[in-house]
Tab-separated table of N, CA, C and O in Angstrom:
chain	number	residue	atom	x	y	z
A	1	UNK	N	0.847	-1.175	0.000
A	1	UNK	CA	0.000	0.000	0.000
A	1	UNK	C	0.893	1.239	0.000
A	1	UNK	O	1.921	1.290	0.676
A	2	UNK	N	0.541	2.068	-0.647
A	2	UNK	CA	1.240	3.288	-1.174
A	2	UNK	C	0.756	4.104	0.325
A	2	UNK	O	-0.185	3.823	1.067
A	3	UNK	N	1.955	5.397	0.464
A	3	UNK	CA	0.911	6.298	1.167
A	3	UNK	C	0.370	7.334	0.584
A	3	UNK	O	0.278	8.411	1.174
A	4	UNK	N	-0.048	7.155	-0.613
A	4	UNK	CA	-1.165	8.272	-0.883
A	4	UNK	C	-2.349	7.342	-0.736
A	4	UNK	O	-3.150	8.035	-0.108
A	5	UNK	N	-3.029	5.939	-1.000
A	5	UNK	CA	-3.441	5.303	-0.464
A	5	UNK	C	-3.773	4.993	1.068
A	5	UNK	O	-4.938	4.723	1.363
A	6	UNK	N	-2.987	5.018	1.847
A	6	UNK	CA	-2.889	5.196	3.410
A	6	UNK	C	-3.830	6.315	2.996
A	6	UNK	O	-5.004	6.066	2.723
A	7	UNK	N	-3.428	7.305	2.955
A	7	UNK	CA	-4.211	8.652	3.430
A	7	UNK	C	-5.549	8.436	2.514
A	7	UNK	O	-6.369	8.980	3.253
A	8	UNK	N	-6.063	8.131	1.733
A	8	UNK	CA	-7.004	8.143	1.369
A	8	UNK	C	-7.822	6.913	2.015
A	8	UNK	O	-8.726	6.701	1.207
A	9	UNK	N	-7.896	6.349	2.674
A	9	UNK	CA	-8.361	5.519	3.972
A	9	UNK	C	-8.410	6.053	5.196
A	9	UNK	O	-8.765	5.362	6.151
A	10	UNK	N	-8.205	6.817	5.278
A	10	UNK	CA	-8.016	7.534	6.555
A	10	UNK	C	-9.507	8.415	6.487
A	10	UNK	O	-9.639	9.323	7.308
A	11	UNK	N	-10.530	8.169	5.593
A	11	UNK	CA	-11.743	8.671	5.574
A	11	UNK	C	-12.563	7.677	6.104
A	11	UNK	O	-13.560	7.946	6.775
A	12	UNK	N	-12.111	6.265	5.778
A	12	UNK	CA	-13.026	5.733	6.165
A	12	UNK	C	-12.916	4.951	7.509
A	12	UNK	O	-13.646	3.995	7.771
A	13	UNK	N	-11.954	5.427	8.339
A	13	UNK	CA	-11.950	5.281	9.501
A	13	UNK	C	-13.131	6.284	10.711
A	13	UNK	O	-13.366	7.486	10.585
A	14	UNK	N	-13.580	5.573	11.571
A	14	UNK	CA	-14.443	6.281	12.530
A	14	UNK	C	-13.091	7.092	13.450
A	14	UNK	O	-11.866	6.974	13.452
A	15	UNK	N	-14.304	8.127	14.345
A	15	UNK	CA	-13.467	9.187	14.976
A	15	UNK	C	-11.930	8.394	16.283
A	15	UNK	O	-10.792	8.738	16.601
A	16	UNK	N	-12.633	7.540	16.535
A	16	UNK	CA	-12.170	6.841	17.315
A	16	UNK	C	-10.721	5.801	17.149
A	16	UNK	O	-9.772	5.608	17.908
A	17	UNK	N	-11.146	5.137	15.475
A	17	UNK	CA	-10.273	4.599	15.464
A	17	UNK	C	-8.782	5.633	14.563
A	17	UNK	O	-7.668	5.260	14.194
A	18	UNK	N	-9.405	6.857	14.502
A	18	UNK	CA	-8.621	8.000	14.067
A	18	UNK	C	-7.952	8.441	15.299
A	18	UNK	O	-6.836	8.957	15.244
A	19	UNK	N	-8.461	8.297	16.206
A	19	UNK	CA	-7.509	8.916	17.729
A	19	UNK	C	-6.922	7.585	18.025
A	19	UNK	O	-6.086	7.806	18.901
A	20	UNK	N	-6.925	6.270	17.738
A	20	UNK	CA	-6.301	5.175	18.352
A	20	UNK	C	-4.738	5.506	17.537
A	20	UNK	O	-3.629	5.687	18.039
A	21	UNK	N	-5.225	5.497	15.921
A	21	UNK	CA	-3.897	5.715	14.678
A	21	UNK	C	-3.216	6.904	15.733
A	21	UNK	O	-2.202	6.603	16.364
A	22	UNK	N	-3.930	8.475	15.909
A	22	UNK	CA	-2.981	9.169	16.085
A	22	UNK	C	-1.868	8.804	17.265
A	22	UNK	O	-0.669	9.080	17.265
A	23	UNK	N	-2.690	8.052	18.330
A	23	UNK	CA	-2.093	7.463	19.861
A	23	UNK	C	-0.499	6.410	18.844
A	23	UNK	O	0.705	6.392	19.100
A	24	UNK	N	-1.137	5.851	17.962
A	24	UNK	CA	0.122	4.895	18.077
A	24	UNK	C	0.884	5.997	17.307
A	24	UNK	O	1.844	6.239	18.038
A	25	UNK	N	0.942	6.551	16.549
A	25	UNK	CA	1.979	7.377	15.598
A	25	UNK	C	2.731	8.773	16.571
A	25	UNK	O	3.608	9.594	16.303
A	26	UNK	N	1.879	8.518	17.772
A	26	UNK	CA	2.461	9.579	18.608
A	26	UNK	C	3.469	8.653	19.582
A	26	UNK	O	4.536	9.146	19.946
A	27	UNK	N	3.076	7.232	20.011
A	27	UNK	CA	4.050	6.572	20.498
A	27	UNK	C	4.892	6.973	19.646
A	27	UNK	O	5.502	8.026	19.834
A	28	UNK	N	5.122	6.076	18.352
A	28	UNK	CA	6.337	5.986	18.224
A	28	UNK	C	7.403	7.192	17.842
A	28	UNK	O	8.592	6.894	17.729
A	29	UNK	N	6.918	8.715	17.620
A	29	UNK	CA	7.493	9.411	17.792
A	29	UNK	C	8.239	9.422	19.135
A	29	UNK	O	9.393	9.828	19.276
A	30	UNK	N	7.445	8.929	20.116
A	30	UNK	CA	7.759	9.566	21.532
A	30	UNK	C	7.190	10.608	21.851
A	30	UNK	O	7.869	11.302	22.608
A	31	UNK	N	6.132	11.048	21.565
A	31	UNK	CA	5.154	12.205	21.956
A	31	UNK	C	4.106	11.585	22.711
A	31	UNK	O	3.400	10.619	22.424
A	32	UNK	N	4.136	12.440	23.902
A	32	UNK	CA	3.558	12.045	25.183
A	32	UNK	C	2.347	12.987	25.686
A	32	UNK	O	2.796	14.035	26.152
A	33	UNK	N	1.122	12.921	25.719
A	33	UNK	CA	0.187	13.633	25.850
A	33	UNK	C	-0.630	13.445	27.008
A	33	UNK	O	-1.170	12.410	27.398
A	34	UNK	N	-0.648	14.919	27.642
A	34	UNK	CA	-1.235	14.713	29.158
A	34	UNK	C	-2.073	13.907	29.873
A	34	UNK	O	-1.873	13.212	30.870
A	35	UNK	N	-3.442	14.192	28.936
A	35	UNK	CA	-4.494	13.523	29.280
A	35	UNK	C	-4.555	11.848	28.566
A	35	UNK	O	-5.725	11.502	28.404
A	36	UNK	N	-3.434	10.687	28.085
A	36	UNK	CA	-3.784	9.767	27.934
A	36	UNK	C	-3.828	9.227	28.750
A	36	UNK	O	-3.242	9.497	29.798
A	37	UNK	N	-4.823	7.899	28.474
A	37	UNK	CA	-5.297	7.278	29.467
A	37	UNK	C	-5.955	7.867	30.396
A	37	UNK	O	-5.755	7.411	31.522
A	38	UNK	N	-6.776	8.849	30.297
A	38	UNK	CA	-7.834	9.401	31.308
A	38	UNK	C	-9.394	8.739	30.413
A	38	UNK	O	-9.582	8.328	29.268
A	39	UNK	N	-10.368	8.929	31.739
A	39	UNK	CA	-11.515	8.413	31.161
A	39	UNK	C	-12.587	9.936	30.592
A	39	UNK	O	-12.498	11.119	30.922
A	40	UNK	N	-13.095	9.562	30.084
A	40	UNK	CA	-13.530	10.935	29.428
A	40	UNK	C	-14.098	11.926	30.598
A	40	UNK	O	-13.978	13.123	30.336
A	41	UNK	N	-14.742	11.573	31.938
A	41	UNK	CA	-14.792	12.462	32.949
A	41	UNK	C	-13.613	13.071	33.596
A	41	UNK	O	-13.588	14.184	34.120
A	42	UNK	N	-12.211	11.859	33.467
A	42	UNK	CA	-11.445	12.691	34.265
A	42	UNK	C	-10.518	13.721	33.247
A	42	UNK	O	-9.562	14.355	33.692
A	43	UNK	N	-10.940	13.785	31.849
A	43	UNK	CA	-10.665	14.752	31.404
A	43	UNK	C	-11.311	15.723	31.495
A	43	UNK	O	-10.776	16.787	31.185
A	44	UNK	N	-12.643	15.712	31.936
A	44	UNK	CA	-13.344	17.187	31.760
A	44	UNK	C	-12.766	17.407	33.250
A	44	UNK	O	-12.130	18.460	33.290
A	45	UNK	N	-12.791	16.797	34.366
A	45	UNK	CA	-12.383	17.581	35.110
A	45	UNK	C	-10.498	17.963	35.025
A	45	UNK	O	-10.003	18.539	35.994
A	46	UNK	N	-9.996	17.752	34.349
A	46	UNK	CA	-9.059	18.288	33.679
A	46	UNK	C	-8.532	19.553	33.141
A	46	UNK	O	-7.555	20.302	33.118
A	47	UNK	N	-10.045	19.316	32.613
A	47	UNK	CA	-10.082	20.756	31.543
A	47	UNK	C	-10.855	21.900	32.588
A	47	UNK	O	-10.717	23.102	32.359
A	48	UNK	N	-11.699	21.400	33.778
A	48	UNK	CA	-11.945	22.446	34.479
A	48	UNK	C	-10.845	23.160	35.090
A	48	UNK	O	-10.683	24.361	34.877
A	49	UNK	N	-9.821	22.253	36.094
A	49	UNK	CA	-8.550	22.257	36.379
A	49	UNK	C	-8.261	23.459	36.245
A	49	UNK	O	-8.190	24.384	37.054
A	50	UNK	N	-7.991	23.341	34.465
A	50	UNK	CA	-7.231	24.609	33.890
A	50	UNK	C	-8.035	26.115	33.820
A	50	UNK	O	-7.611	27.257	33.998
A	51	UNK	N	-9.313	25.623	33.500
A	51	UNK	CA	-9.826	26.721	33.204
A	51	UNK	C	-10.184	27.347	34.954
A	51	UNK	O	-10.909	28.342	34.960
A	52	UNK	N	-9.868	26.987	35.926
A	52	UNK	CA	-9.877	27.854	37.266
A	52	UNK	C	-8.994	28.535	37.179
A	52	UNK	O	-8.969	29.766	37.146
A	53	UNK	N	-7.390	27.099	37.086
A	53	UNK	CA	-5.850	28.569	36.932
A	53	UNK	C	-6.261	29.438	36.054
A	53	UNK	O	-5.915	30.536	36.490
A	54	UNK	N	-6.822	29.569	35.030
A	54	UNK	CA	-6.790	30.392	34.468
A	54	UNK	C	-7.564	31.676	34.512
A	54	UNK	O	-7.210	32.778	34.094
A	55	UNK	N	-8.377	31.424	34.936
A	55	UNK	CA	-9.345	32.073	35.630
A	55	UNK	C	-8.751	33.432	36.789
A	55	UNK	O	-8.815	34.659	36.706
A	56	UNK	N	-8.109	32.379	37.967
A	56	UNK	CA	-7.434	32.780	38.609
A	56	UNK	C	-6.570	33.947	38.370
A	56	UNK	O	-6.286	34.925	39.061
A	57	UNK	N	-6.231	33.556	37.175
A	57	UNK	CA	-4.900	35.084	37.047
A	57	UNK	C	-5.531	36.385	36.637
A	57	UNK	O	-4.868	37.306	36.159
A	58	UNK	N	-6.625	36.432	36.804
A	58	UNK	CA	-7.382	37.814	36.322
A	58	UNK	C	-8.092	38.065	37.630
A	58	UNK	O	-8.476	37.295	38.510
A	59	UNK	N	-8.163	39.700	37.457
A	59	UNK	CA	-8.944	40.077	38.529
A	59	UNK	C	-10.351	39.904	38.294
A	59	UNK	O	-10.608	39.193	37.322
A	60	UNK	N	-11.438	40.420	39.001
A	60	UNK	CA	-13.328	40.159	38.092
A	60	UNK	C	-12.907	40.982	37.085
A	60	UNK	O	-12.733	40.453	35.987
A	61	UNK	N	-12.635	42.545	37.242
A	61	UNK	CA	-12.664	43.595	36.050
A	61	UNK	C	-12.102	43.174	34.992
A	61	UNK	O	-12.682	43.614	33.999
A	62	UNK	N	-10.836	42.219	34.640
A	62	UNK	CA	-10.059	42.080	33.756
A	62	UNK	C	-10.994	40.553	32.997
A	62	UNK	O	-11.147	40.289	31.804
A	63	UNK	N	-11.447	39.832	34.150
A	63	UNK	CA	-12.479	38.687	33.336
A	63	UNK	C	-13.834	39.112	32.582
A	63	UNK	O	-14.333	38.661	31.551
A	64	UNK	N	-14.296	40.221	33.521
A	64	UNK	CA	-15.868	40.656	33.058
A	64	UNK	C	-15.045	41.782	31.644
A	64	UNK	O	-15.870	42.202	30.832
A	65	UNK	N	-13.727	42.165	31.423
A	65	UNK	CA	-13.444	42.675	29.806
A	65	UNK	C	-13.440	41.457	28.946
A	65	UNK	O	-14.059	41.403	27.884
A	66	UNK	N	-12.852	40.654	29.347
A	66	UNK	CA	-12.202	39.509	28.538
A	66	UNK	C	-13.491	38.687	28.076
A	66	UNK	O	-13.379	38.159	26.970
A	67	UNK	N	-14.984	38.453	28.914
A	67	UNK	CA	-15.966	38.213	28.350
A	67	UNK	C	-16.758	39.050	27.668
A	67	UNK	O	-17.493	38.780	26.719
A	68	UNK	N	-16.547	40.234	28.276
A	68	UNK	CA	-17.645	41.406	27.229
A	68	UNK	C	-16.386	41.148	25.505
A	68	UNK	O	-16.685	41.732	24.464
A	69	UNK	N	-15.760	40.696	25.546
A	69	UNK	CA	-14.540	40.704	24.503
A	69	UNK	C	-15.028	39.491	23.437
A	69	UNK	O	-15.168	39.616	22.220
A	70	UNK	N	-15.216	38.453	24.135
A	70	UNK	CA	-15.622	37.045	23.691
A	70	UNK	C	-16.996	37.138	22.739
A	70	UNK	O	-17.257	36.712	21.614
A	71	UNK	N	-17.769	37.926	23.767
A	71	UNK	CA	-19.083	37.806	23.245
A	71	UNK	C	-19.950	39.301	22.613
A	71	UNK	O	-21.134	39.635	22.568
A	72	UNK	N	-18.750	39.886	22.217
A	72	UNK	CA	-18.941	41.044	21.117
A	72	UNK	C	-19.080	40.427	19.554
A	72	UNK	O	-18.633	39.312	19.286
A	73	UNK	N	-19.775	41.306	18.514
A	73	UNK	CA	-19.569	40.636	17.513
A	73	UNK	C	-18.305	41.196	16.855
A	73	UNK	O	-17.916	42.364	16.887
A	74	UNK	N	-17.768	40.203	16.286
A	74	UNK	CA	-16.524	40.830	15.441
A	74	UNK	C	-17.158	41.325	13.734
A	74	UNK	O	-17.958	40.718	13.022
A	75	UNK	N	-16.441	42.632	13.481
A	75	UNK	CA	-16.618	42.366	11.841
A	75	UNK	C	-15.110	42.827	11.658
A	75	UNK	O	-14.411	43.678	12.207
A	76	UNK	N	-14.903	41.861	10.611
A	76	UNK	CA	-13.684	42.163	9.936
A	76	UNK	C	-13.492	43.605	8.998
A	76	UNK	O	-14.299	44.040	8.176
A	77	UNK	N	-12.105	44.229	9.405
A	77	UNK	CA	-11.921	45.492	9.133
A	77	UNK	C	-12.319	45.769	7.338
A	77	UNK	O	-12.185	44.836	6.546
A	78	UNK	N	-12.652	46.712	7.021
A	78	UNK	CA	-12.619	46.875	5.601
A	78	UNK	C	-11.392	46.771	4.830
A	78	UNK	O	-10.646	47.449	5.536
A	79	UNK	N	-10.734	46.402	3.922
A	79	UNK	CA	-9.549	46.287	3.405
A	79	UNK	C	-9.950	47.053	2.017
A	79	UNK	O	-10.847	46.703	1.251
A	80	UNK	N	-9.206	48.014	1.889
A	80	UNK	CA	-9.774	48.606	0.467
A	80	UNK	C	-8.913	48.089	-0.973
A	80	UNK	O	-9.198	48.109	-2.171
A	81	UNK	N	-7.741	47.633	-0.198
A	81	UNK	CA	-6.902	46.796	-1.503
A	81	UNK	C	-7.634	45.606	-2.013
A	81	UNK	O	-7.502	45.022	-3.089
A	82	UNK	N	-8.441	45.368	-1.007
A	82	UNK	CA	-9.019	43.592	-1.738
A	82	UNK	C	-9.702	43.994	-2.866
A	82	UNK	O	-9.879	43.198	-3.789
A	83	UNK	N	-10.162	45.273	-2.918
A	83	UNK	CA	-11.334	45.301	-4.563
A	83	UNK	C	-10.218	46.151	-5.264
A	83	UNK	O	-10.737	46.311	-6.369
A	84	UNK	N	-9.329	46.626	-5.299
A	84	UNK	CA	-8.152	47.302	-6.128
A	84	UNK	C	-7.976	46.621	-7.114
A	84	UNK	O	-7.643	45.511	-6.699
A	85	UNK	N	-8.015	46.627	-8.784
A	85	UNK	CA	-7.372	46.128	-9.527
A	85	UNK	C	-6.007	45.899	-9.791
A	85	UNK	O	-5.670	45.257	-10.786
């Protein structure tokens, strides 16, 4: 099997057995990832974990900007070169 072949199989794999491939191809690099082998709860509390430290390093004023920030709408600036011939 070729690998342009490989990769074109790689569609018809489910999500799962797409994170098993990436687990072994990360062994054998030697790339080591925090949360393996956690069960899917003790990753969310994982991910809460972080999101307290993180939390943590802001004062309220600097969190209540950082959400009025999040949940503004963005529009992208006008660029007047994009219609320039």
């Amino acid at each position: 099997m070729t690998l342009q072949e490989m990769i074109q199989q790689l569609d018809e794999l489910s999500p799962e057995e797409r994170n098993e491939l990436r687990r072994a191809i990360d062994q054998r690099d030697g790339v080591r990832h925090p949360n393996d082998g956690l069960t899917p709860q003790e990753r969310v509390l994982s991910i809460r974990a972080a999101a307290r430290a993180i939390r943590e390093g802001f004062t309220d004023e600097e969190w209540a900007e950082i959400e009025q920030a999040m949940n503004a709408e963005y529009i992208e600036p006008f660029d007047e070169d994009e219609w320039k011939d």
